[in-house]
Short mmCIF file of C-alpha atoms and ligand atoms in Angstrom, two decimals:
data_model
loop_
_atom_site.label_atom_id
_atom_site.label_comp_id
_atom_site.label_asym_id
_atom_site.label_seq_id
_atom_site.Cartn_x
_atom_site.Cartn_y
_atom_site.Cartn_z
CA MET A 211 -44.26 -2.22 -0.25
CA PRO A 212 -41.31 -0.95 -2.28
CA THR A 213 -41.42 -2.60 -5.71
CA ASP A 214 -38.26 -1.18 -7.24
CA ILE A 215 -35.74 -3.20 -5.23
CA GLN A 216 -33.32 -4.96 -7.56
CA PRO A 217 -31.49 -8.25 -6.99
CA LEU A 218 -28.28 -7.69 -5.07
CA VAL A 219 -25.12 -7.15 -7.13
CA PRO A 220 -22.32 -5.99 -4.82
CA PRO A 221 -19.36 -4.25 -6.50
CA ALA A 222 -16.23 -6.35 -7.06
CA ARG A 223 -13.79 -4.92 -4.50
CA THR A 224 -10.33 -6.06 -3.53
CA LEU A 225 -10.27 -6.39 0.25
CA CYS A 226 -6.85 -5.47 1.64
CA GLY A 227 -8.00 -4.25 5.03
CA PRO A 228 -7.97 -5.92 8.47
CA GLY A 229 -10.74 -8.34 7.37
CA PRO A 230 -12.91 -9.56 5.87
CA SER A 231 -10.41 -10.63 3.23
CA ASP A 232 -11.07 -11.69 -0.35
CA VAL A 233 -12.94 -14.99 -0.40
CA ALA A 234 -11.45 -17.75 -2.55
CA PRO A 235 -13.73 -18.44 -5.58
CA SER A 236 -14.13 -22.13 -4.73
CA VAL A 237 -15.24 -21.14 -1.21
CA LEU A 238 -17.94 -18.90 -2.69
CA SER A 239 -19.06 -21.84 -4.85
CA ALA A 240 -19.14 -24.15 -1.83
CA LEU A 241 -21.42 -21.69 -0.01
CA ALA A 242 -23.92 -21.91 -2.86
CA ARG A 243 -24.35 -25.71 -2.71
CA PRO A 244 -27.75 -27.10 -1.65
CA THR A 245 -28.47 -26.86 2.05
CA LEU A 246 -28.67 -30.22 3.84
CA GLY A 247 -30.45 -30.98 7.10
CA HIS A 248 -28.25 -30.52 10.14
CA LEU A 249 -28.57 -34.23 11.04
CA ASP A 250 -28.30 -35.56 7.48
CA PRO A 251 -25.65 -38.31 7.41
CA GLU A 252 -23.92 -36.54 4.50
CA PHE A 253 -23.70 -33.34 6.53
CA LEU A 254 -22.40 -35.23 9.59
CA ARG A 255 -19.59 -36.49 7.37
CA VAL A 256 -18.80 -32.88 6.33
CA MET A 257 -18.68 -31.90 10.02
CA ASP A 258 -16.24 -34.70 10.81
CA GLU A 259 -14.00 -33.65 7.94
CA VAL A 260 -14.09 -30.04 9.11
CA ARG A 261 -12.97 -31.12 12.60
CA THR A 262 -10.16 -33.28 11.19
CA MET A 263 -8.92 -30.45 8.97
CA LEU A 264 -9.21 -27.89 11.78
CA ARG A 265 -6.99 -30.04 14.00
CA ALA A 266 -4.40 -30.19 11.22
CA VAL A 267 -4.46 -26.41 10.68
CA PHE A 268 -4.35 -25.66 14.42
CA ARG A 269 -1.61 -28.33 14.74
CA THR A 270 -3.32 -30.10 17.60
CA GLU A 271 -4.71 -33.46 18.61
CA ASN A 272 -7.36 -31.77 20.80
CA GLU A 273 -10.63 -33.71 20.77
CA LEU A 274 -12.64 -30.56 21.57
CA THR A 275 -12.03 -28.72 18.26
CA MET A 276 -14.84 -27.28 16.16
CA PRO A 277 -16.27 -24.09 14.66
CA MET A 278 -18.64 -22.01 16.78
CA SER A 279 -21.57 -20.25 15.11
CA GLY A 280 -20.74 -16.56 15.08
CA THR A 281 -17.73 -14.41 14.25
CA GLY A 282 -14.34 -14.25 15.99
CA SER A 283 -15.79 -12.37 18.94
CA ALA A 284 -18.22 -15.24 19.55
CA GLY A 285 -15.17 -17.52 19.77
CA MET A 286 -13.57 -15.11 22.24
CA GLU A 287 -16.71 -15.13 24.35
CA THR A 288 -16.98 -18.94 24.08
CA CYS A 289 -13.49 -19.48 25.46
CA LEU A 290 -13.95 -16.98 28.27
CA VAL A 291 -17.45 -17.89 29.47
CA ASN A 292 -16.71 -21.62 29.43
CA LEU A 293 -13.51 -21.28 31.44
CA ILE A 294 -14.42 -18.48 33.84
CA GLU A 295 -16.52 -18.88 36.95
CA PRO A 296 -17.48 -15.82 38.99
CA GLY A 297 -14.55 -14.56 41.04
CA ASP A 298 -11.85 -16.34 39.02
CA ALA A 299 -8.58 -14.42 38.65
CA VAL A 300 -7.72 -13.75 35.00
CA LEU A 301 -4.62 -12.08 33.56
CA VAL A 302 -5.03 -10.38 30.16
CA GLY A 303 -2.35 -8.87 27.94
CA VAL A 304 -3.66 -5.62 26.47
CA HIS A 305 -1.84 -3.84 23.63
CA GLY A 306 -4.64 -3.13 21.21
CA VAL A 307 -8.36 -3.40 20.55
CA PHE A 308 -8.67 -7.15 20.91
CA GLY A 309 -6.86 -7.51 24.22
CA THR A 310 -9.07 -4.67 25.50
CA ARG A 311 -12.12 -6.61 24.31
CA MET A 312 -10.94 -9.84 26.00
CA ALA A 313 -10.53 -8.04 29.31
CA GLU A 314 -14.05 -6.59 28.98
CA VAL A 315 -15.65 -9.95 28.12
CA ALA A 316 -13.79 -11.60 31.02
CA ARG A 317 -15.06 -8.90 33.42
CA ARG A 318 -18.62 -9.39 32.21
CA ALA A 319 -18.23 -13.12 32.80
CA GLY A 320 -17.52 -12.29 36.44
CA ALA A 321 -13.74 -12.63 36.45
CA ASN A 322 -11.41 -10.64 38.63
CA VAL A 323 -9.30 -9.20 35.79
CA THR A 324 -5.72 -7.98 35.97
CA VAL A 325 -4.49 -6.33 32.78
CA VAL A 326 -0.92 -6.31 31.55
CA GLU A 327 -0.68 -3.16 29.52
CA GLN A 328 1.75 -2.39 26.77
CA GLU A 329 2.02 0.54 24.42
CA TRP A 330 0.07 -0.10 21.17
CA GLY A 331 2.43 -1.19 18.40
CA ARG A 332 4.73 -3.24 20.65
CA ALA A 333 4.66 -6.90 21.73
CA ILE A 334 4.37 -7.64 25.46
CA ASP A 335 7.50 -8.88 27.21
CA PRO A 336 6.66 -12.12 29.12
CA GLU A 337 8.35 -10.52 32.15
CA ARG A 338 5.53 -7.97 32.30
CA PHE A 339 3.01 -10.79 32.83
CA ARG A 340 5.12 -12.08 35.75
CA THR A 341 5.36 -8.60 37.26
CA ALA A 342 1.62 -7.94 36.93
CA ALA A 343 0.80 -11.35 38.44
CA ALA A 344 2.87 -10.43 41.51
CA GLY A 345 3.24 -14.07 42.56
CA GLY A 346 -0.54 -14.68 42.61
CA LYS A 347 -2.43 -17.64 41.15
CA PHE A 348 -4.63 -17.23 38.07
CA LYS A 349 -7.24 -19.34 36.29
CA LEU A 350 -6.33 -17.95 32.87
CA LEU A 351 -3.53 -16.12 31.13
CA CYS A 352 -4.93 -14.51 27.94
CA CYS A 353 -3.12 -12.95 25.02
CA VAL A 354 -3.64 -11.97 21.39
CA HIS A 355 -1.26 -13.77 19.05
CA ALA A 356 -1.80 -11.42 16.10
CA GLU A 357 -3.11 -7.97 17.16
CA THR A 358 -4.89 -6.89 14.01
CA SER A 359 -5.49 -3.43 15.42
CA THR A 360 -1.76 -2.67 15.53
CA GLY A 361 -0.01 -5.27 13.33
CA VAL A 362 1.92 -6.82 16.24
CA LEU A 363 2.85 -10.50 16.63
CA GLN A 364 3.06 -11.80 20.20
CA ASP A 365 5.40 -14.68 21.09
CA VAL A 366 2.89 -17.18 22.49
CA ALA A 367 5.26 -20.09 23.15
CA ALA A 368 7.23 -17.94 25.60
CA LEU A 369 4.10 -17.45 27.72
CA ARG A 370 3.66 -21.16 28.52
CA SER A 371 6.20 -21.15 31.32
CA VAL A 372 4.67 -17.98 32.76
CA ALA A 373 1.22 -19.62 32.72
CA ASP A 374 2.71 -22.66 34.50
CA GLU A 375 4.11 -20.45 37.26
CA LEU A 376 0.68 -18.86 37.75
CA GLY A 377 -1.15 -22.22 37.63
CA ALA A 378 -3.06 -20.80 34.67
CA LEU A 379 -4.51 -22.11 31.44
CA LEU A 380 -3.10 -20.32 28.38
CA LEU A 381 -5.84 -18.77 26.20
CA VAL A 382 -4.91 -17.33 22.81
CA ASP A 383 -6.68 -15.15 20.22
CA ALA A 384 -5.56 -16.56 16.87
CA VAL A 385 -8.15 -14.81 14.72
CA THR A 386 -5.60 -13.28 12.35
CA SER A 387 -2.81 -15.84 12.73
CA LEU A 388 -4.66 -19.06 11.82
CA GLY A 389 -3.62 -19.93 8.26
CA GLY A 390 -1.29 -16.92 7.96
CA HIS A 391 1.35 -17.31 10.67
CA ASP A 392 3.03 -20.19 12.40
CA LEU A 393 0.66 -21.43 15.11
CA GLN A 394 1.26 -24.71 16.97
CA LEU A 395 -1.24 -25.40 19.70
CA ASP A 396 0.24 -28.64 21.03
CA ALA A 397 3.92 -27.78 20.69
CA TRP A 398 3.41 -24.42 22.39
CA GLY A 399 1.08 -25.74 25.10
CA VAL A 400 -1.91 -23.55 24.25
CA ASP A 401 -4.99 -24.60 26.28
CA ALA A 402 -7.75 -22.66 24.57
CA VAL A 403 -7.82 -20.85 21.26
CA TYR A 404 -10.35 -19.14 19.03
CA SER A 405 -10.08 -17.87 15.49
CA GLY A 406 -12.28 -16.50 12.73
CA THR A 407 -13.04 -17.45 9.15
CA GLN A 408 -12.73 -14.06 7.44
CA LYS A 409 -9.05 -13.33 7.92
CA CYS A 410 -6.35 -15.73 6.68
CA LEU A 411 -8.80 -18.57 5.96
CA SER A 412 -10.45 -16.44 3.25
CA CYS A 413 -13.97 -17.49 4.02
CA PRO A 414 -16.76 -14.98 4.75
CA PRO A 415 -17.29 -13.93 8.39
CA GLY A 416 -19.65 -16.17 10.35
CA LEU A 417 -17.79 -18.99 12.08
CA SER A 418 -15.22 -19.08 14.84
CA PRO A 419 -13.03 -22.20 15.04
CA ILE A 420 -12.09 -23.03 18.63
CA SER A 421 -10.00 -25.71 20.32
CA PHE A 422 -9.62 -26.77 23.97
CA SER A 423 -6.76 -28.89 25.34
CA SER A 424 -7.59 -31.81 27.64
CA ARG A 425 -6.62 -29.57 30.59
CA ALA A 426 -9.10 -26.91 29.46
CA SER A 427 -11.77 -29.58 28.89
CA GLU A 428 -11.18 -30.86 32.43
CA ALA A 429 -11.59 -27.32 33.79
CA LEU A 430 -14.88 -27.10 31.89
CA ALA A 431 -16.06 -30.44 33.28
CA ALA A 432 -15.08 -29.42 36.83
CA ARG A 433 -17.20 -26.24 36.85
CA LYS A 434 -19.36 -25.71 39.91
CA THR A 435 -21.68 -23.24 38.15
CA PRO A 436 -23.39 -23.58 34.76
CA VAL A 437 -21.85 -21.67 31.83
CA GLN A 438 -23.43 -18.20 31.86
CA SER A 439 -24.31 -18.38 28.12
CA TRP A 440 -26.62 -21.19 27.02
CA TYR A 441 -25.88 -20.57 23.32
CA LEU A 442 -22.11 -20.78 23.75
CA ASP A 443 -22.07 -23.60 26.30
CA LEU A 444 -19.42 -25.98 24.94
CA SER A 445 -20.55 -28.93 27.01
CA LEU A 446 -23.90 -28.75 25.14
CA ILE A 447 -22.47 -27.94 21.70
CA ALA A 448 -19.84 -30.68 21.96
CA SER A 449 -22.61 -33.27 22.08
CA TYR A 450 -23.83 -32.13 18.65
CA TRP A 451 -20.32 -32.14 17.14
CA GLY A 452 -19.48 -35.37 19.00
CA GLU A 453 -20.95 -38.86 18.80
CA GLU A 454 -24.35 -38.11 20.33
CA ARG A 455 -25.33 -35.65 17.57
CA ALA A 456 -27.76 -34.08 20.02
CA TYR A 457 -29.60 -31.05 18.63
CA HIS A 458 -28.52 -27.81 20.30
CA HIS A 459 -28.96 -25.11 17.66
CA THR A 460 -29.22 -25.46 13.88
CA ALA A 461 -25.71 -25.44 12.47
CA PRO A 462 -25.12 -22.74 9.82
CA ILE A 463 -24.90 -25.44 7.16
CA ASN A 464 -23.65 -23.45 4.17
CA MET A 465 -21.05 -21.56 6.22
CA ILE A 466 -19.68 -24.94 7.26
CA TYR A 467 -19.48 -25.92 3.57
CA GLY A 468 -17.48 -22.72 3.04
CA LEU A 469 -15.14 -23.49 5.93
CA HIS A 470 -14.73 -27.05 4.65
CA GLU A 471 -13.50 -25.75 1.31
CA ALA A 472 -11.36 -23.03 2.91
CA LEU A 473 -9.57 -25.56 5.13
CA ARG A 474 -9.19 -27.95 2.22
CA LEU A 475 -7.44 -25.16 0.30
CA VAL A 476 -5.07 -24.48 3.21
CA LEU A 477 -4.04 -28.14 3.42
CA GLU A 478 -3.80 -28.49 -0.36
CA GLU A 479 -1.39 -25.54 -0.47
CA GLY A 480 0.47 -26.80 2.61
CA LEU A 481 0.60 -24.94 5.92
CA GLU A 482 4.30 -24.11 5.71
CA GLU A 483 3.99 -22.93 2.11
CA ARG A 484 1.02 -20.76 3.00
CA ILE A 485 2.82 -19.17 5.94
CA GLU A 486 5.87 -18.56 3.74
CA ARG A 487 3.62 -16.98 1.08
CA HIS A 488 2.18 -14.55 3.65
CA ALA A 489 5.70 -13.64 4.81
CA LEU A 490 6.99 -13.10 1.26
CA HIS A 491 4.20 -10.76 0.14
CA ALA A 492 4.37 -8.80 3.39
CA ARG A 493 8.12 -8.27 2.84
CA ALA A 494 7.50 -7.09 -0.73
CA LEU A 495 4.77 -4.74 0.46
CA VAL A 496 6.99 -3.18 3.13
CA ALA A 497 9.82 -2.76 0.59
CA GLY A 498 7.47 -1.03 -1.85
CA LEU A 499 6.04 1.22 0.84
CA GLY A 500 9.57 2.12 1.90
CA ALA A 501 10.33 3.30 -1.64
CA MET A 502 7.38 5.68 -1.27
CA GLY A 503 8.68 6.95 2.05
CA LEU A 504 5.99 5.11 4.04
CA GLU A 505 7.19 3.59 7.30
CA PRO A 506 5.82 0.47 9.03
CA ARG A 507 4.56 1.14 12.56
CA VAL A 508 5.99 -2.06 14.01
CA ALA A 509 9.61 -3.21 14.26
CA ALA A 510 10.45 -6.09 11.88
CA SER A 511 10.96 -8.58 14.76
CA GLU A 512 7.39 -8.02 16.07
CA ARG A 513 5.60 -7.44 12.78
CA LEU A 514 2.67 -9.47 11.47
CA ALA A 515 2.74 -10.83 7.94
CA PRO A 516 -1.03 -10.82 7.27
CA LEU A 517 -1.41 -7.20 8.42
CA THR A 518 0.98 -4.31 7.97
CA ALA A 519 0.36 -1.10 9.93
CA VAL A 520 1.81 1.95 8.17
CA ALA A 521 2.23 5.48 9.49
CA VAL A 522 0.22 8.09 7.57
CA PRO A 523 2.73 10.82 6.63
CA ASP A 524 2.26 14.20 8.30
CA GLY A 525 -0.07 16.45 6.36
CA VAL A 526 -1.69 13.61 4.39
CA ASP A 527 -5.46 13.24 4.78
CA ASP A 528 -6.04 9.60 5.81
CA ALA A 529 -9.76 9.40 4.94
CA ARG A 530 -9.21 11.05 1.56
CA VAL A 531 -6.54 8.49 0.65
CA ARG A 532 -8.80 5.57 1.60
CA GLY A 533 -11.68 7.16 -0.30
CA HIS A 534 -9.48 7.54 -3.40
CA LEU A 535 -8.48 3.86 -3.19
CA LEU A 536 -12.09 2.74 -2.96
CA ARG A 537 -13.41 5.02 -5.72
CA GLN A 538 -10.55 4.78 -8.20
CA PHE A 539 -9.31 1.25 -7.56
CA ASP A 540 -12.20 -0.62 -5.86
CA LEU A 541 -9.61 -1.28 -3.18
CA GLU A 542 -10.24 -1.36 0.56
CA ILE A 543 -7.56 -0.83 3.18
CA GLY A 544 -8.17 -0.15 6.88
CA GLY A 545 -7.75 2.96 8.96
CA GLY A 546 -6.33 3.03 12.48
CA LEU A 547 -8.20 2.40 15.73
CA GLY A 548 -7.82 3.98 19.18
CA PRO A 549 -4.56 5.95 19.45
CA MET A 550 -3.80 5.00 15.82
CA LYS A 551 -6.99 6.54 14.44
CA GLY A 552 -6.24 9.01 11.65
CA ASN A 553 -2.49 8.33 11.71
CA THR A 554 -2.24 4.70 10.58
CA TRP A 555 -3.25 2.57 7.62
CA ARG A 556 -3.79 -1.13 8.11
CA ILE A 557 -3.04 -3.15 5.00
CA GLY A 558 -4.14 -6.78 5.04
CA LEU A 559 -2.68 -9.41 2.73
CA MET A 560 -4.63 -12.37 4.04
CA GLY A 561 -5.31 -15.83 2.64
CA ALA A 562 -6.37 -15.67 -1.00
CA GLY A 563 -5.55 -11.94 -0.88
CA SER A 564 -1.87 -12.51 -0.12
CA THR A 565 -0.67 -12.24 -3.73
CA ARG A 566 1.86 -10.33 -5.79
CA ARG A 567 -1.04 -8.88 -7.76
CA ASN A 568 -2.48 -7.32 -4.58
CA VAL A 569 0.92 -6.01 -3.49
CA SER A 570 1.24 -4.26 -6.86
CA LEU A 571 -2.32 -2.96 -6.70
CA VAL A 572 -1.90 -1.53 -3.18
CA LEU A 573 1.41 0.14 -4.08
CA THR A 574 0.08 1.59 -7.34
CA ALA A 575 -3.14 2.80 -5.74
CA LEU A 576 -1.37 4.38 -2.76
CA ALA A 577 1.12 6.15 -5.04
CA SER A 578 -1.83 7.54 -7.02
CA ALA A 579 -3.66 8.66 -3.85
CA LEU A 580 -0.55 10.37 -2.48
CA ALA A 581 0.13 12.06 -5.84
CA GLU A 582 -3.44 13.36 -5.73
CA GLN A 583 -2.41 15.15 -2.51
CA GLY A 584 0.72 16.54 -4.14
CA ARG A 585 3.13 13.89 -2.86
CA THR A 586 5.16 12.11 -5.47
CA ALA A 587 7.18 9.08 -4.49
CA ALA A 588 10.97 9.45 -4.48
CA GLY A 589 11.61 5.83 -5.37
CA ASP A 590 9.90 3.21 -7.50
CA PRO A 591 7.66 1.07 -5.25
CA LEU A 592 7.06 -1.69 -7.81
CA ALA A 593 10.78 -2.03 -8.48
CA ALA A 594 11.47 -2.23 -4.73
CA ALA A 595 8.84 -4.97 -4.37
CA ALA A 596 10.22 -6.79 -7.43
CA GLU A 597 13.62 -6.91 -5.77
CA VAL A 598 12.12 -8.92 -2.90
CA TYR A 599 10.56 -11.33 -5.37
CA GLY A 600 14.00 -11.73 -7.01
C1 PLP B 775 -11.18 -9.64 13.73
C2 PLP B 775 -10.64 -9.99 15.06
C3 PLP B 775 -11.45 -10.35 16.15
C4 PLP B 775 -12.94 -10.26 16.13
O1 PLP B 775 -13.52 -10.99 15.16
P1 PLP B 775 -14.97 -10.60 14.62
O2 PLP B 775 -15.10 -11.60 13.52
O3 PLP B 775 -14.91 -9.20 14.16
O4 PLP B 775 -15.95 -10.82 15.70
C5 PLP B 775 -10.85 -10.74 17.33
N1 PLP B 775 -9.51 -10.75 17.45
C6 PLP B 775 -8.70 -10.38 16.44
C7 PLP B 775 -7.22 -10.40 16.64
C8 PLP B 775 -9.24 -9.99 15.22
O5 PLP B 775 -8.43 -9.61 14.22
#
């Protein structure tokens, strides 16, 4: 038995990557409160409040709204395995890592998958979904609202009419948009959505909020085959979150405390104000990066606020820059994935991390890392950011 293991003291980092993001201090405190039993009346009250707040943040009246145990990918799998029966036709927009993952999960669930591909770094034109569907009928039309792998925002509302033409339910990945971008389930006609706690909600990873419209709930009830995953079977889990309170699996009690506080913070700040805050700091970041000669990868009209993808300048060593940031500034930013590996930085300003302080830190740290590789900025990044703040 090793006897020299010390109590855990993780370093204090600033997380400005693609997630997890910095956790709000009051969320960390909520996580440390005493664990209750999963059928304790006090805990049942917490669950009800979480559902009420989730509906407000998702902007929906959907009855079937709750957090799944597991990270964002568990939410993705929940939506897909509950709605897909073997042989169902599913259309998936793919322009990054998460669309690719959706298509793979759908295939494993037995769907007949058609992908609508788009170059990474661009949104997908709704017309491309129509063309790929070629007049056929589909059970689901799936898309990623905020592609964290590329920094692209997809217009979800515009896909509703396409889904109607295909007879499809509209399924949306809102892992990085919930609490950071405008997202309106009911107004946009979204049928199924999943998110995650560790992006713009500023809670640690571990839960995946989901919501099903009445149409999606009817499709679930009309299944001819049982849901392939027992753990993620919504018809079973809904009876624990609903009136029956039937035991399915032990709820991750303290994570739900954390989510409760995180959602409370979102509503206290105000959804609109929070979305505006994300947009403001993203604009300041892009202005500051521009002064350093760093270009965003995505056109302004398709760009995410919570995550900015930046091109690594030719001749600059990507890994060395990120290492410098971590060592000298305790600052984490993300590298690129897939075709963007080695040539892109992904800078997240999410939830509690979307602040002027973090914009200044990222700009200062990047300028230092570039100077270390012999590149001095032409302009003044902090002054350029300050101009946005006015
Ligand atoms: C992070 C992320 C996921 C996956 O979430 P995990 O918590 O890593 O399982 C899915 N989709 C998008 C858009 C994401 O950003």
